[in-house]
Short mmCIF file of C-alpha atoms and ligand atoms in Angstrom, two decimals:
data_model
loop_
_atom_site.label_atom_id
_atom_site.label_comp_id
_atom_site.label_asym_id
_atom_site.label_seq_id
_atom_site.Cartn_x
_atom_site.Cartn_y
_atom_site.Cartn_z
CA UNK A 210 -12.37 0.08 -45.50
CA UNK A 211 -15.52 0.44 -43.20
CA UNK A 212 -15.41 -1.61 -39.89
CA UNK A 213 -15.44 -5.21 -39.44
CA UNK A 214 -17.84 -5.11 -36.80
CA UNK A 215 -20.18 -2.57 -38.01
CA UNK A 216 -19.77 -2.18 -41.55
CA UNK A 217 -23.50 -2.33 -41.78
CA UNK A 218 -24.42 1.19 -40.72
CA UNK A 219 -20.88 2.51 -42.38
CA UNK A 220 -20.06 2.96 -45.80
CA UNK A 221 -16.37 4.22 -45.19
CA UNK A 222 -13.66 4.20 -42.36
CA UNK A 223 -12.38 6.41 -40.16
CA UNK A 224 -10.02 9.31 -39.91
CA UNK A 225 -6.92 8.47 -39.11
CA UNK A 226 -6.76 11.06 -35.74
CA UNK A 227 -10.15 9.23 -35.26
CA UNK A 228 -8.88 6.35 -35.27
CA UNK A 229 -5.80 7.46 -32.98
CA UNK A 230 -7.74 8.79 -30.18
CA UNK A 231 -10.33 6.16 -30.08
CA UNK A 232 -7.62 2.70 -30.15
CA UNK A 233 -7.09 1.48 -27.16
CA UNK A 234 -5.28 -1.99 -28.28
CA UNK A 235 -2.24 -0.09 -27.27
CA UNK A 236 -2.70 -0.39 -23.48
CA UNK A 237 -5.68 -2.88 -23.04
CA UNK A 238 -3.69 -5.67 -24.39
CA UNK A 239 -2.93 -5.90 -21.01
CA UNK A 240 -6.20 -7.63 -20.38
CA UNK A 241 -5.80 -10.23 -23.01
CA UNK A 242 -5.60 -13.10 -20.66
CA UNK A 243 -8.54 -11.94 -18.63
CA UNK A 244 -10.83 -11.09 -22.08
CA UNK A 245 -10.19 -14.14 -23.17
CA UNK A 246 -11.09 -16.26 -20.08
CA UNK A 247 -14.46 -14.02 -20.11
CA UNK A 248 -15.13 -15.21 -23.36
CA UNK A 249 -14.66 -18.84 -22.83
CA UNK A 250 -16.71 -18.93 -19.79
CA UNK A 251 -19.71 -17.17 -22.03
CA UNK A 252 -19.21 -19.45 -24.97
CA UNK A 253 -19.58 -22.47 -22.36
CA UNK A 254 -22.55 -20.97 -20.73
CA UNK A 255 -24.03 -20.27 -24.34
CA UNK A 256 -23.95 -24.03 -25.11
CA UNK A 257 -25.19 -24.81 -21.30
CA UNK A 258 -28.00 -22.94 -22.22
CA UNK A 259 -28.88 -24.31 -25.94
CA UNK A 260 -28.08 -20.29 -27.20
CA UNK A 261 -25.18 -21.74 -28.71
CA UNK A 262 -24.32 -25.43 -30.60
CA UNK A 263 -22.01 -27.50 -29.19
CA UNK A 264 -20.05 -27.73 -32.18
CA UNK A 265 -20.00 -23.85 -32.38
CA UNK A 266 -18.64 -23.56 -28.88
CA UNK A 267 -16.30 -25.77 -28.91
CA UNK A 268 -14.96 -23.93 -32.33
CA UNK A 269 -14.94 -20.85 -30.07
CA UNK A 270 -12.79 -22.39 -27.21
CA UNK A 271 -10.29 -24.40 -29.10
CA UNK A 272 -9.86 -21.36 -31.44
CA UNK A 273 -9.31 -18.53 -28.27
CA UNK A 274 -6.96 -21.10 -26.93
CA UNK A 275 -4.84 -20.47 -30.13
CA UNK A 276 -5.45 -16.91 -29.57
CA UNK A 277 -4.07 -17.27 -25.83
CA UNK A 278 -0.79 -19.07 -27.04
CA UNK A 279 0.05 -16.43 -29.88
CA UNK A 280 -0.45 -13.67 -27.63
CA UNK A 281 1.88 -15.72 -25.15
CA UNK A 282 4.20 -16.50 -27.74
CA UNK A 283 4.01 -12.90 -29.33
CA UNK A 284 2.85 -13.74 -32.78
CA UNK A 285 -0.30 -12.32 -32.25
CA UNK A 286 -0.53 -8.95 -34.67
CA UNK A 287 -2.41 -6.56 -32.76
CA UNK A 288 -4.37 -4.05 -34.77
CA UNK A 289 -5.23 -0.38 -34.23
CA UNK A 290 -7.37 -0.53 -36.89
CA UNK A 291 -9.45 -3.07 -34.80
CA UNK A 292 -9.48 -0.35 -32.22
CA UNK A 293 -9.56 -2.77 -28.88
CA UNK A 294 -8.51 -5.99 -27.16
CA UNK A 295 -11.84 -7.22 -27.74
CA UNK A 296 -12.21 -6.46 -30.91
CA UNK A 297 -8.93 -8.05 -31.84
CA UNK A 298 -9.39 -11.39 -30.15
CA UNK A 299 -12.52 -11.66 -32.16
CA UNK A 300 -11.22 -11.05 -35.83
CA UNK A 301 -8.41 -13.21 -35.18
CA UNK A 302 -11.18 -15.90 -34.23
CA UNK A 303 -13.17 -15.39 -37.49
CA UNK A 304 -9.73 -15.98 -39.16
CA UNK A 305 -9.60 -19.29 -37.29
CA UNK A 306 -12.35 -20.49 -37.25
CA UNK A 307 -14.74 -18.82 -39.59
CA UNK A 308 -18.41 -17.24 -39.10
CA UNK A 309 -19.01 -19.44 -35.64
CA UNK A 310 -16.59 -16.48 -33.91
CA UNK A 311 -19.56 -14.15 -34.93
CA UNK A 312 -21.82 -16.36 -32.66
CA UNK A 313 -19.60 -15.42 -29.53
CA UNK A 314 -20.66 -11.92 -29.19
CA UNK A 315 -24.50 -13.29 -28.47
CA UNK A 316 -26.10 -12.12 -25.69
CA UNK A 317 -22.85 -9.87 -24.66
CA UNK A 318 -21.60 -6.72 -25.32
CA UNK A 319 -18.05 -4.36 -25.11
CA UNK A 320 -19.72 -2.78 -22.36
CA UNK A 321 -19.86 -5.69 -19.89
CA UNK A 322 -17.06 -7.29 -21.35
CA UNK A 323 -14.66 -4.38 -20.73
CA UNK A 324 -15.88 -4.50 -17.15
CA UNK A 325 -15.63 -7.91 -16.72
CA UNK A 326 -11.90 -7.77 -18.24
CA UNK A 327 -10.60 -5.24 -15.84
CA UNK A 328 -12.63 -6.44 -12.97
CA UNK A 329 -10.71 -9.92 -13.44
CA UNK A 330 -7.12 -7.75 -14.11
CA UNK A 331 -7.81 -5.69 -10.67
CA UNK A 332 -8.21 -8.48 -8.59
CA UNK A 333 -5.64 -10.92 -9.70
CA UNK A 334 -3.12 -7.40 -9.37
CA UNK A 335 -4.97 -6.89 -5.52
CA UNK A 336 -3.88 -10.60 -4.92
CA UNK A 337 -0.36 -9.78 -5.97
CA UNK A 338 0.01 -6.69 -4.38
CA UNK A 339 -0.95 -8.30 -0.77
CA UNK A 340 1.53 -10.59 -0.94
CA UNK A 341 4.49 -8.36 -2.11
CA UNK A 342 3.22 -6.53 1.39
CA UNK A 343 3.64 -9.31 3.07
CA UNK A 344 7.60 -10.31 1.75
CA UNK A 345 7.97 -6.45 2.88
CA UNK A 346 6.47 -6.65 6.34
CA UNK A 347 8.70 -9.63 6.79
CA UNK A 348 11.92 -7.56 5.74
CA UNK A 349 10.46 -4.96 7.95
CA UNK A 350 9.93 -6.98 11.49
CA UNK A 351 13.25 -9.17 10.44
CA UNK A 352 15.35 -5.90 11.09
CA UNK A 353 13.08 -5.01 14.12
CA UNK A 354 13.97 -8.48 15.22
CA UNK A 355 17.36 -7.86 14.91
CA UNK A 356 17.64 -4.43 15.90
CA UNK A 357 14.53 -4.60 19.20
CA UNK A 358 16.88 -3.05 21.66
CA UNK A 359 18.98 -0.69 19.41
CA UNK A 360 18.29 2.17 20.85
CA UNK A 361 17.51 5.86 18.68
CA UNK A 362 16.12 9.38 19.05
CA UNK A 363 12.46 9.29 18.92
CA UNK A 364 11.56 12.55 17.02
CA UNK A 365 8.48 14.92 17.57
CA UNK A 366 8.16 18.14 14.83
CA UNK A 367 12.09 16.28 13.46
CA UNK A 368 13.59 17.38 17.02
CA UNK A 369 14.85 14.31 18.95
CA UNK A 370 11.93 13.75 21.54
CA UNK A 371 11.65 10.65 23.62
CA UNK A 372 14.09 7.40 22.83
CA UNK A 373 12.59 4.79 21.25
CA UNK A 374 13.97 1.44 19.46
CA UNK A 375 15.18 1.09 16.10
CA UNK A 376 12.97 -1.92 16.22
CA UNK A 377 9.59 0.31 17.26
CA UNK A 378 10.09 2.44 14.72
CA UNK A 379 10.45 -0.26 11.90
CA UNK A 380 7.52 -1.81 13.80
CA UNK A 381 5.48 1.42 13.20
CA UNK A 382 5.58 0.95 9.49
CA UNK A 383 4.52 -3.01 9.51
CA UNK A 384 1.51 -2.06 11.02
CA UNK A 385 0.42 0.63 8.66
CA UNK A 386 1.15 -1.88 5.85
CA UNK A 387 -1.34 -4.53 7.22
CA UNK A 388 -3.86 -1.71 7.06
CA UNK A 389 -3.09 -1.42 3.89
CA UNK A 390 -3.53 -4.81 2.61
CA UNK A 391 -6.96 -4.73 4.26
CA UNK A 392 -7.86 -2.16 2.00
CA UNK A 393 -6.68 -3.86 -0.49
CA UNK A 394 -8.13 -6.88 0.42
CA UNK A 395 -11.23 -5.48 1.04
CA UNK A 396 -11.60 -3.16 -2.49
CA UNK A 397 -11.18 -7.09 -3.61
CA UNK A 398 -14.44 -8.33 -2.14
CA UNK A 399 -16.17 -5.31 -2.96
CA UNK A 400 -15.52 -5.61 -6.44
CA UNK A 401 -15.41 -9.10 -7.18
CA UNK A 402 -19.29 -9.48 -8.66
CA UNK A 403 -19.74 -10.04 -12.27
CA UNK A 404 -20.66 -7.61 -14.93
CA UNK A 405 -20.83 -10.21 -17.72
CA UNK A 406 -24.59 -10.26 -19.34
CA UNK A 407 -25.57 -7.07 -18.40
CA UNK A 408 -24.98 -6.63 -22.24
CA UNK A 409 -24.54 -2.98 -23.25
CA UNK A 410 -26.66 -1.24 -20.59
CA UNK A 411 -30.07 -3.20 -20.40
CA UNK A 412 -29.42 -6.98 -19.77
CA UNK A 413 -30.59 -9.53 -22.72
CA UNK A 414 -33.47 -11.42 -24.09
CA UNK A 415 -31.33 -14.14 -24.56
CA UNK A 416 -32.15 -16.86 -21.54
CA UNK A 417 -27.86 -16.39 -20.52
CA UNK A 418 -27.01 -17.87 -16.90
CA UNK A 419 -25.21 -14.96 -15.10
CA UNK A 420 -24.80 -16.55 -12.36
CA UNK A 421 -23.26 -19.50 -14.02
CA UNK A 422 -20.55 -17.44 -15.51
CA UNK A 423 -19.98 -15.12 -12.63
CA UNK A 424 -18.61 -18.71 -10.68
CA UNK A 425 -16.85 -19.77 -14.15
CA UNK A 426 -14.46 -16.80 -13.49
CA UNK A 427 -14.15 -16.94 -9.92
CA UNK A 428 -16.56 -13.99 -9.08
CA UNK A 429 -18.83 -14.36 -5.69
CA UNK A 430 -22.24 -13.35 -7.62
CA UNK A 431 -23.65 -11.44 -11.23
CA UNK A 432 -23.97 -7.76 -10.23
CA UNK A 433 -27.57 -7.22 -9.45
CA UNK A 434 -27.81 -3.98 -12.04
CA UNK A 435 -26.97 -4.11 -15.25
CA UNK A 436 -26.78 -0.30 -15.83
CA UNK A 437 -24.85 -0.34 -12.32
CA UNK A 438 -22.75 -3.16 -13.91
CA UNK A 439 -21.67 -1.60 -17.44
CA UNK A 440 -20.62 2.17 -15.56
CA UNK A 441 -19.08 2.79 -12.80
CA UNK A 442 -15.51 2.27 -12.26
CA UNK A 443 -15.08 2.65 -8.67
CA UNK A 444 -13.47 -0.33 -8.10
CA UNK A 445 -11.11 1.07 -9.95
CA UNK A 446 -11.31 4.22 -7.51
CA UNK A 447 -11.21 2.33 -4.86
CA UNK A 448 -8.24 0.33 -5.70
CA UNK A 449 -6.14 3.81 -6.62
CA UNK A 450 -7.05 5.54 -3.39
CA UNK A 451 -5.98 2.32 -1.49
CA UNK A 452 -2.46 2.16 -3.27
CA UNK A 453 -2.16 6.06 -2.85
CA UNK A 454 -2.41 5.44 0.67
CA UNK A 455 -0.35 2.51 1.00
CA UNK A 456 2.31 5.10 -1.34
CA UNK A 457 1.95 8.04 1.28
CA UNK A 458 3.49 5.31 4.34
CA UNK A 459 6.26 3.71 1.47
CA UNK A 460 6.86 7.64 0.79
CA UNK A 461 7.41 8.46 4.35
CA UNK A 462 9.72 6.27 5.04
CA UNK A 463 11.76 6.28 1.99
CA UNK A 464 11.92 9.85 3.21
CA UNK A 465 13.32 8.61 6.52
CA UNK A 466 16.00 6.28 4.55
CA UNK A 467 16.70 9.64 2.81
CA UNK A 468 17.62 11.45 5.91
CA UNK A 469 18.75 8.72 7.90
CA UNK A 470 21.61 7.83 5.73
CA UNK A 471 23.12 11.39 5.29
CA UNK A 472 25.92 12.49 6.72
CA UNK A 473 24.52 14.38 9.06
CA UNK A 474 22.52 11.60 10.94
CA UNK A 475 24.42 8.51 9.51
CA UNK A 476 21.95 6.75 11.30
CA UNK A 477 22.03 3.46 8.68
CA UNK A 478 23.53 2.73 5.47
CA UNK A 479 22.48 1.43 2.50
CA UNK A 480 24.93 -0.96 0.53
CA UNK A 481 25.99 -0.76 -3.42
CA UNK A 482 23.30 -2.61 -4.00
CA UNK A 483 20.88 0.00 -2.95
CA UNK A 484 22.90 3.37 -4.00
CA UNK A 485 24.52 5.09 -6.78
CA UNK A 486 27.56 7.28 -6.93
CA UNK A 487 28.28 10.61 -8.23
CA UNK A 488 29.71 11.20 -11.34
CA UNK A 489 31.83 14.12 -10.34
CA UNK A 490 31.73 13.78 -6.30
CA UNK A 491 33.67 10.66 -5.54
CA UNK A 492 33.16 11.05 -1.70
CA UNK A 493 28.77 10.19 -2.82
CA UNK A 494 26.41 7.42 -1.96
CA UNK A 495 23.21 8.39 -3.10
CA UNK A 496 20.15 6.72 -1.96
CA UNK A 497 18.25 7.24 -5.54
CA UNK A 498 15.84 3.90 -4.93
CA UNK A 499 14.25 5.96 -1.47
CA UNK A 500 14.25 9.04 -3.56
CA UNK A 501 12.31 7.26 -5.99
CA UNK A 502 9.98 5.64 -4.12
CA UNK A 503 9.06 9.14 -2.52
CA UNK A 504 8.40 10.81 -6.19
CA UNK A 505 6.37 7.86 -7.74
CA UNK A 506 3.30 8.66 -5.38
CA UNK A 507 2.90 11.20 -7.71
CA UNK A 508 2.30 9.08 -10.52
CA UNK A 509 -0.26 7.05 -7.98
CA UNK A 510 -1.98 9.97 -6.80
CA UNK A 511 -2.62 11.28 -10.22
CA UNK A 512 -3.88 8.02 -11.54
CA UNK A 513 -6.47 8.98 -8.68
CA UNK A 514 -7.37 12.41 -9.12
CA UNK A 515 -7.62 11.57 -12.83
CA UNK A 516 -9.91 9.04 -12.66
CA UNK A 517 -11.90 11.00 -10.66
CA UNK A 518 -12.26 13.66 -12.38
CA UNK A 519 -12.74 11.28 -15.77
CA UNK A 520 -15.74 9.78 -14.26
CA UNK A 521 -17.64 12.96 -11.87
CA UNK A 522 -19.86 13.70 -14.84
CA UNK A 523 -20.80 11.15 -16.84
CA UNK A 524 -24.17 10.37 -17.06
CA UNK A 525 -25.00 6.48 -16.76
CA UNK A 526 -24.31 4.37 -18.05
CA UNK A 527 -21.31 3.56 -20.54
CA UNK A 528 -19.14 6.30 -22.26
CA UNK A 529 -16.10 6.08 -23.96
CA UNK A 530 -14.66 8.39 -21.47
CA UNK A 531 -14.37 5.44 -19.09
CA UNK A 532 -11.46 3.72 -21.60
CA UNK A 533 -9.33 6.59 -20.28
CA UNK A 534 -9.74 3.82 -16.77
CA UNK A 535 -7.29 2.16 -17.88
CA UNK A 536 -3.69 3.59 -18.81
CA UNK A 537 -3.58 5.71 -15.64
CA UNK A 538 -4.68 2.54 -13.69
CA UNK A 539 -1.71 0.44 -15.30
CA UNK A 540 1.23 3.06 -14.70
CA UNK A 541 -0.12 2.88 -11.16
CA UNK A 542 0.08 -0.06 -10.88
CA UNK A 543 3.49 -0.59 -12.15
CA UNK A 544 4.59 1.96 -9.94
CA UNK A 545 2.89 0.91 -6.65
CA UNK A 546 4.96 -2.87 -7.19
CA UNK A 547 8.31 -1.55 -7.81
CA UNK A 548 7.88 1.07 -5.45
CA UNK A 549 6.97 -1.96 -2.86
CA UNK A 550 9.56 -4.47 -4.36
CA UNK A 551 12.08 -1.68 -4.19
CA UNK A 552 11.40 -0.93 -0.18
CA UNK A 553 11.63 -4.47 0.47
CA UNK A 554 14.98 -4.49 -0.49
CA UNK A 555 15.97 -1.56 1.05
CA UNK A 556 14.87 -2.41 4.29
CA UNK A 557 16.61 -5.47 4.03
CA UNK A 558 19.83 -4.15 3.32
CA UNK A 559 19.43 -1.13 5.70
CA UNK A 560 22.56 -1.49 8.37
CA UNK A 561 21.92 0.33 11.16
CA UNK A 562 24.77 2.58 12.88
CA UNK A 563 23.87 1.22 16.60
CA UNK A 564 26.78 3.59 18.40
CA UNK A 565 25.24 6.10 16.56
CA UNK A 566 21.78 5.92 17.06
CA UNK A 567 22.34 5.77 20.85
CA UNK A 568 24.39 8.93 21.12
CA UNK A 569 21.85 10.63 18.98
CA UNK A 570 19.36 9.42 21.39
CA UNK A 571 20.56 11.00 24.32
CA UNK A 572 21.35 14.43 22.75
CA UNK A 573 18.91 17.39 23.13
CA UNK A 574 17.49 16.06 26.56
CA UNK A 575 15.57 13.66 25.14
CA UNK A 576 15.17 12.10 28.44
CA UNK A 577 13.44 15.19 30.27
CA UNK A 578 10.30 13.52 30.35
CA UNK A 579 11.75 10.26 32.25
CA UNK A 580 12.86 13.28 34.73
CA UNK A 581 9.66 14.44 35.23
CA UNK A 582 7.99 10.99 35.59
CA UNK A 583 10.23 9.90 38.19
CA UNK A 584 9.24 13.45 39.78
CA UNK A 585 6.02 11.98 39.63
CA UNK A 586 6.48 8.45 40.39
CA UNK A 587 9.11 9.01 43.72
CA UNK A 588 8.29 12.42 45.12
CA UNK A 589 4.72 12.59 44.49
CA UNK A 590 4.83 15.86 42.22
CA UNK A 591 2.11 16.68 40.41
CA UNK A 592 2.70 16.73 36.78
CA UNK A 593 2.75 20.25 35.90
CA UNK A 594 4.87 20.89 38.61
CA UNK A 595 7.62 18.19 37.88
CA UNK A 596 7.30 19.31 34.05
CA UNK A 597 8.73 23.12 35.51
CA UNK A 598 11.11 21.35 37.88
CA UNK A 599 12.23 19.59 35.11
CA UNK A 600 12.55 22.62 32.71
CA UNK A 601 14.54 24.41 35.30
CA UNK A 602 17.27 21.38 35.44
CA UNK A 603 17.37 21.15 31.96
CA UNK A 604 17.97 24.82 31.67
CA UNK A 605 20.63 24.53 33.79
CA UNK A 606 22.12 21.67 31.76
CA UNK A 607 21.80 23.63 28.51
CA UNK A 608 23.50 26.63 29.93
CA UNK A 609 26.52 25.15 30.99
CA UNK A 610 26.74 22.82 27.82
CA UNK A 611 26.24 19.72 29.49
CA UNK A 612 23.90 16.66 29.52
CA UNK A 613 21.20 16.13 32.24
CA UNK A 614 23.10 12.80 33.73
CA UNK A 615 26.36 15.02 34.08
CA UNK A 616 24.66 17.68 36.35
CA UNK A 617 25.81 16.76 40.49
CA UNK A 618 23.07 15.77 42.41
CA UNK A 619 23.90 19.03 44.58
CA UNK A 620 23.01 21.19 41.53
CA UNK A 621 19.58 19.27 41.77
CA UNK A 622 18.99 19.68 44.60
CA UNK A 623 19.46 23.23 44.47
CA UNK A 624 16.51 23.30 42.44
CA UNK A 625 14.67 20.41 44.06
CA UNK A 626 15.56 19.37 47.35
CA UNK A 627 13.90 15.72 47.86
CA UNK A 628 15.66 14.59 44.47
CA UNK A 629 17.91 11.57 45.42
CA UNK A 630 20.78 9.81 43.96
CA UNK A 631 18.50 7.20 42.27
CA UNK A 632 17.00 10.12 39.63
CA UNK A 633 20.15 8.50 37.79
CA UNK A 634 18.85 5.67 36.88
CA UNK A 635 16.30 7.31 34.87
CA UNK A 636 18.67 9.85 33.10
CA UNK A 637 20.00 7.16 30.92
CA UNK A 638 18.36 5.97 27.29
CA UNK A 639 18.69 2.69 27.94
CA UNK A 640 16.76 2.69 30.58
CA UNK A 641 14.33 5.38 29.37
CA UNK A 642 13.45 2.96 26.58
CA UNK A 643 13.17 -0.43 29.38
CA UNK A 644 10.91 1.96 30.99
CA UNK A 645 8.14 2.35 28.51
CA UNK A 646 6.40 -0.86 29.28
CA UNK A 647 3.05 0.36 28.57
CA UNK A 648 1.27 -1.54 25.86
CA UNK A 649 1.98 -0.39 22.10
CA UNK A 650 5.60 1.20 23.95
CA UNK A 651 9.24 0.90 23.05
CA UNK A 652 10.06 -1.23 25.96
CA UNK A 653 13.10 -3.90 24.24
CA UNK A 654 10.72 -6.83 25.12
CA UNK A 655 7.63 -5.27 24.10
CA UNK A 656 9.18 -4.91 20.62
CA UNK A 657 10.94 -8.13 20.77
CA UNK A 658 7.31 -9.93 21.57
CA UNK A 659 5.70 -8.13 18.89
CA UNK A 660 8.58 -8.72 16.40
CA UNK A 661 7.96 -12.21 16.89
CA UNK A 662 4.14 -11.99 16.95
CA UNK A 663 3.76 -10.33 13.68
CA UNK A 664 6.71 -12.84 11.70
CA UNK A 665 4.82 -15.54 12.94
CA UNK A 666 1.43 -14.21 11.62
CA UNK A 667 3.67 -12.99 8.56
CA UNK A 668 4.46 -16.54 7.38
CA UNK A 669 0.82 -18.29 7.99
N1 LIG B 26 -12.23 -0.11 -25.39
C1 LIG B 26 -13.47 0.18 -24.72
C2 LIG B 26 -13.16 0.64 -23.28
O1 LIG B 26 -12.10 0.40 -22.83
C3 LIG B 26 -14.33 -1.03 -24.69
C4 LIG B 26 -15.79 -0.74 -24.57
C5 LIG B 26 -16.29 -0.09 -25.80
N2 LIG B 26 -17.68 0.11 -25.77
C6 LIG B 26 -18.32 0.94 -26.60
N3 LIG B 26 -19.57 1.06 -26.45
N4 LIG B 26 -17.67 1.63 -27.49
O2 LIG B 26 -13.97 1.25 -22.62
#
């Protein structure tokens, strides 16, 4: 059978690998919702502009309404044969409603229609994606609520550095996430401008509104180009690169649940809700969710480098390369929310080991900088000179096997003679962490006040 929509030129169909490689109904059914809103705002704007009868257009919209609730109801037969989501929608409408449907297409073509479809299916899945961010912020600076003044090892190359709070650190990730949701927010604006009536490449001689439609479906203006309009895809770009980003943070810190709730560190724990056993080591609780979220920015990253490479050469404007836009785009997608539903969970059902932190904390001389600040601060050392002070004493320490706050203030003094009893209030996490009161530090109220600050802006 030659082709519905351009059996003129064709006397005979296609091959069936042909067809296989060229359908794309399989995936871009996706975008049925958002093809079919672009075609009801052009059929409107048709009429509006006496391209199109009344009669004819309101044929058009009764009959893609139908098409909307079998699709929603799944009685819709999609067709390979019919190759894409826009071709389908429009059969089914000349089944319905009989030779008006071939009016729709005036004035319009796949090209701009395609664009349009997946401009509309990126931003409403940008507007979801910001606010799943936002129930996972909250989760996050909940627990750094909770937790402000729990104290833990801060780490530098994974050896325990400074101590910090288990709030800070949980604090550290909400504020990469807002960055991310400005990208996201702002690949959003950048994209939202409408392709529709830019036609297949040139624009029309048809007397469309564009900018009529373009506010029909929610889009701040027509896009100025119409060649522009029908080729590039970097919204689409732009969009993958902000959710590979946004996966490299998620992935970091899964990796941090990862370690964290080993043995080893048994810094938290995750419940049953959030782990899986072993089938042949009874003693296991493994944290497969964190895992996962670390190995699905692979999936994200390749949608990127993909569609990058899918789109370097192509000479403007439309080629059917760009339909490979789409699958990649989608498994992204679906990734990027369950890897962000599946950290919001987990960091609400994270239970820190408080006792355990703390010791952690002050292992490996972690407070050898508070040492050499109060070096600083009371004897009026230089730095570099309380920094070697400070390495002797903690030599000393290390070679007997003992912590810097059980060294004698004689053996201090051996090394430094104007070091007082009072250097012991320093040798202490506790009050290493109250200490760091500069702003954007791990001082307990800092964290507290910007736990608050940020669940406050959280639930605006
Ligand atoms: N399925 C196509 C895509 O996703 C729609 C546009 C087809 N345009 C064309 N000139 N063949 O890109």
């Amino acid at each position: 059978m030659s082709n519905k929509m351009w059996g003129g030129r064709f006397a005979s169909g296609p091959d069936a690998i042909m067809e296989a490689i060229n359908a794309s109904i399989d995936f871009d059914k996706r975008l049925h919702a958002q093809d079919i809103a672009g075609s009801k705002a052009h059929a409107a704007m048709l009429a509006d502009q006496g391209i199109l009868s009344k009669e004819d257009a309101a044929a058009i919209a009764h009959g893609l309404d139908t098409i909307a609730s079998e699709i929603e109801a799944g009685s819709f037969t999609f067709s390979a044969a019919l190759e894409d989501i826009h071709m389908n929608v429009e059969a089914r409408l000349a089944e319905l409603i009989g030779s008006a449907a071939g009016r729709l297409h005036t004035g319009r073509s796949r090209n701009d229609q395609v664009a349009t479809d997946f401009r509309l299916y990126v931003r409403d899945a940008l507007d979801d994606l910001d606010s799943a961010l936002n129930a996972l912020q909250t989760a996050l600076a909940t627990q750094a609520r909770d937790h402000f003044d729990a104290v833990m090892p801060g780490f530098t190359h994974l050896q325990a550095a400074q101590p910090v709070t288990f709030g800070h650190h949980l604090l550290a990730y909400v504020e990469m996430l807002s960055r991310d949701r400005g990208r996201i927010m702002d690949a959003r604006r950048r994209l939202n401008e409408s392709p529709l009536g830019a036609a297949a490449l040139a624009g029309t001689s048809f007397p469309i509104d564009r900018d009529k439609t373009a506010r029909t479906l929610g889009f701040d203006r027509p896009m100025a180009n119409s060649l522009d309009a029908v080729s590039d895809r970097d919204f689409v770009l732009e969009t993958l690169s902000a959710l590979s980003i946004m996966a490299v943070h998620l992935s970091r810190f899964a990796e941090e649940i990862v370690v964290w709730s080993s043995a080893q560190f048994a810094f938290v724990s995750l419940s049953d809700a959030w782990t899986t056993g072993s089938s042949i080591m009874p003693q296991k609780r493994n944290p497969d969710a964190a895992e996962l979220v670390r190995a699905k920015t692979g999936r994200i990253f390749g949608a990127l480098i993909g569609l990058l490479t899918v789109m370097k050469g192509l000479p403007l404007a439309y080629s059917k390369d760009m339909q490979e836009d789409k699958e990649p785009f989608f498994d992204a997608l679906d990734a990027a929310r369950l890897v962000v539903a599946a950290v919001a969970g987990m960091a609400g059902d994270l239970k820190p080991n408080r006792e355990r932190m703390a010791a952690a904390a002050g292992a490996g001389y972690s407070t050898a900088t508070d040492l050499a600040d109060w070096l600083v601060r009371e004897l009026g050392l230089p730095f570099r000179e309380a920094h070697h002070v400070t390495g002797r004493i903690v030599g000393l320490a290390s070679d007997t096997g003992r912590d810097l706050n059980a060294l004698s203030l004689e053996e201090m003094q051996a090394i430094e003679p104007r070091i007082t009893e009072a250097v012991f209030s320093v040798l202490g996490v506790e009050n290493s962490v109250k200490s760091r009161t500069s702003y954007g530090g791990t001082a307990p109220d800092n964290v507290k006040a910007q736990a608050e600050a940020w669940l406050g802006r959280l639930a605006e």
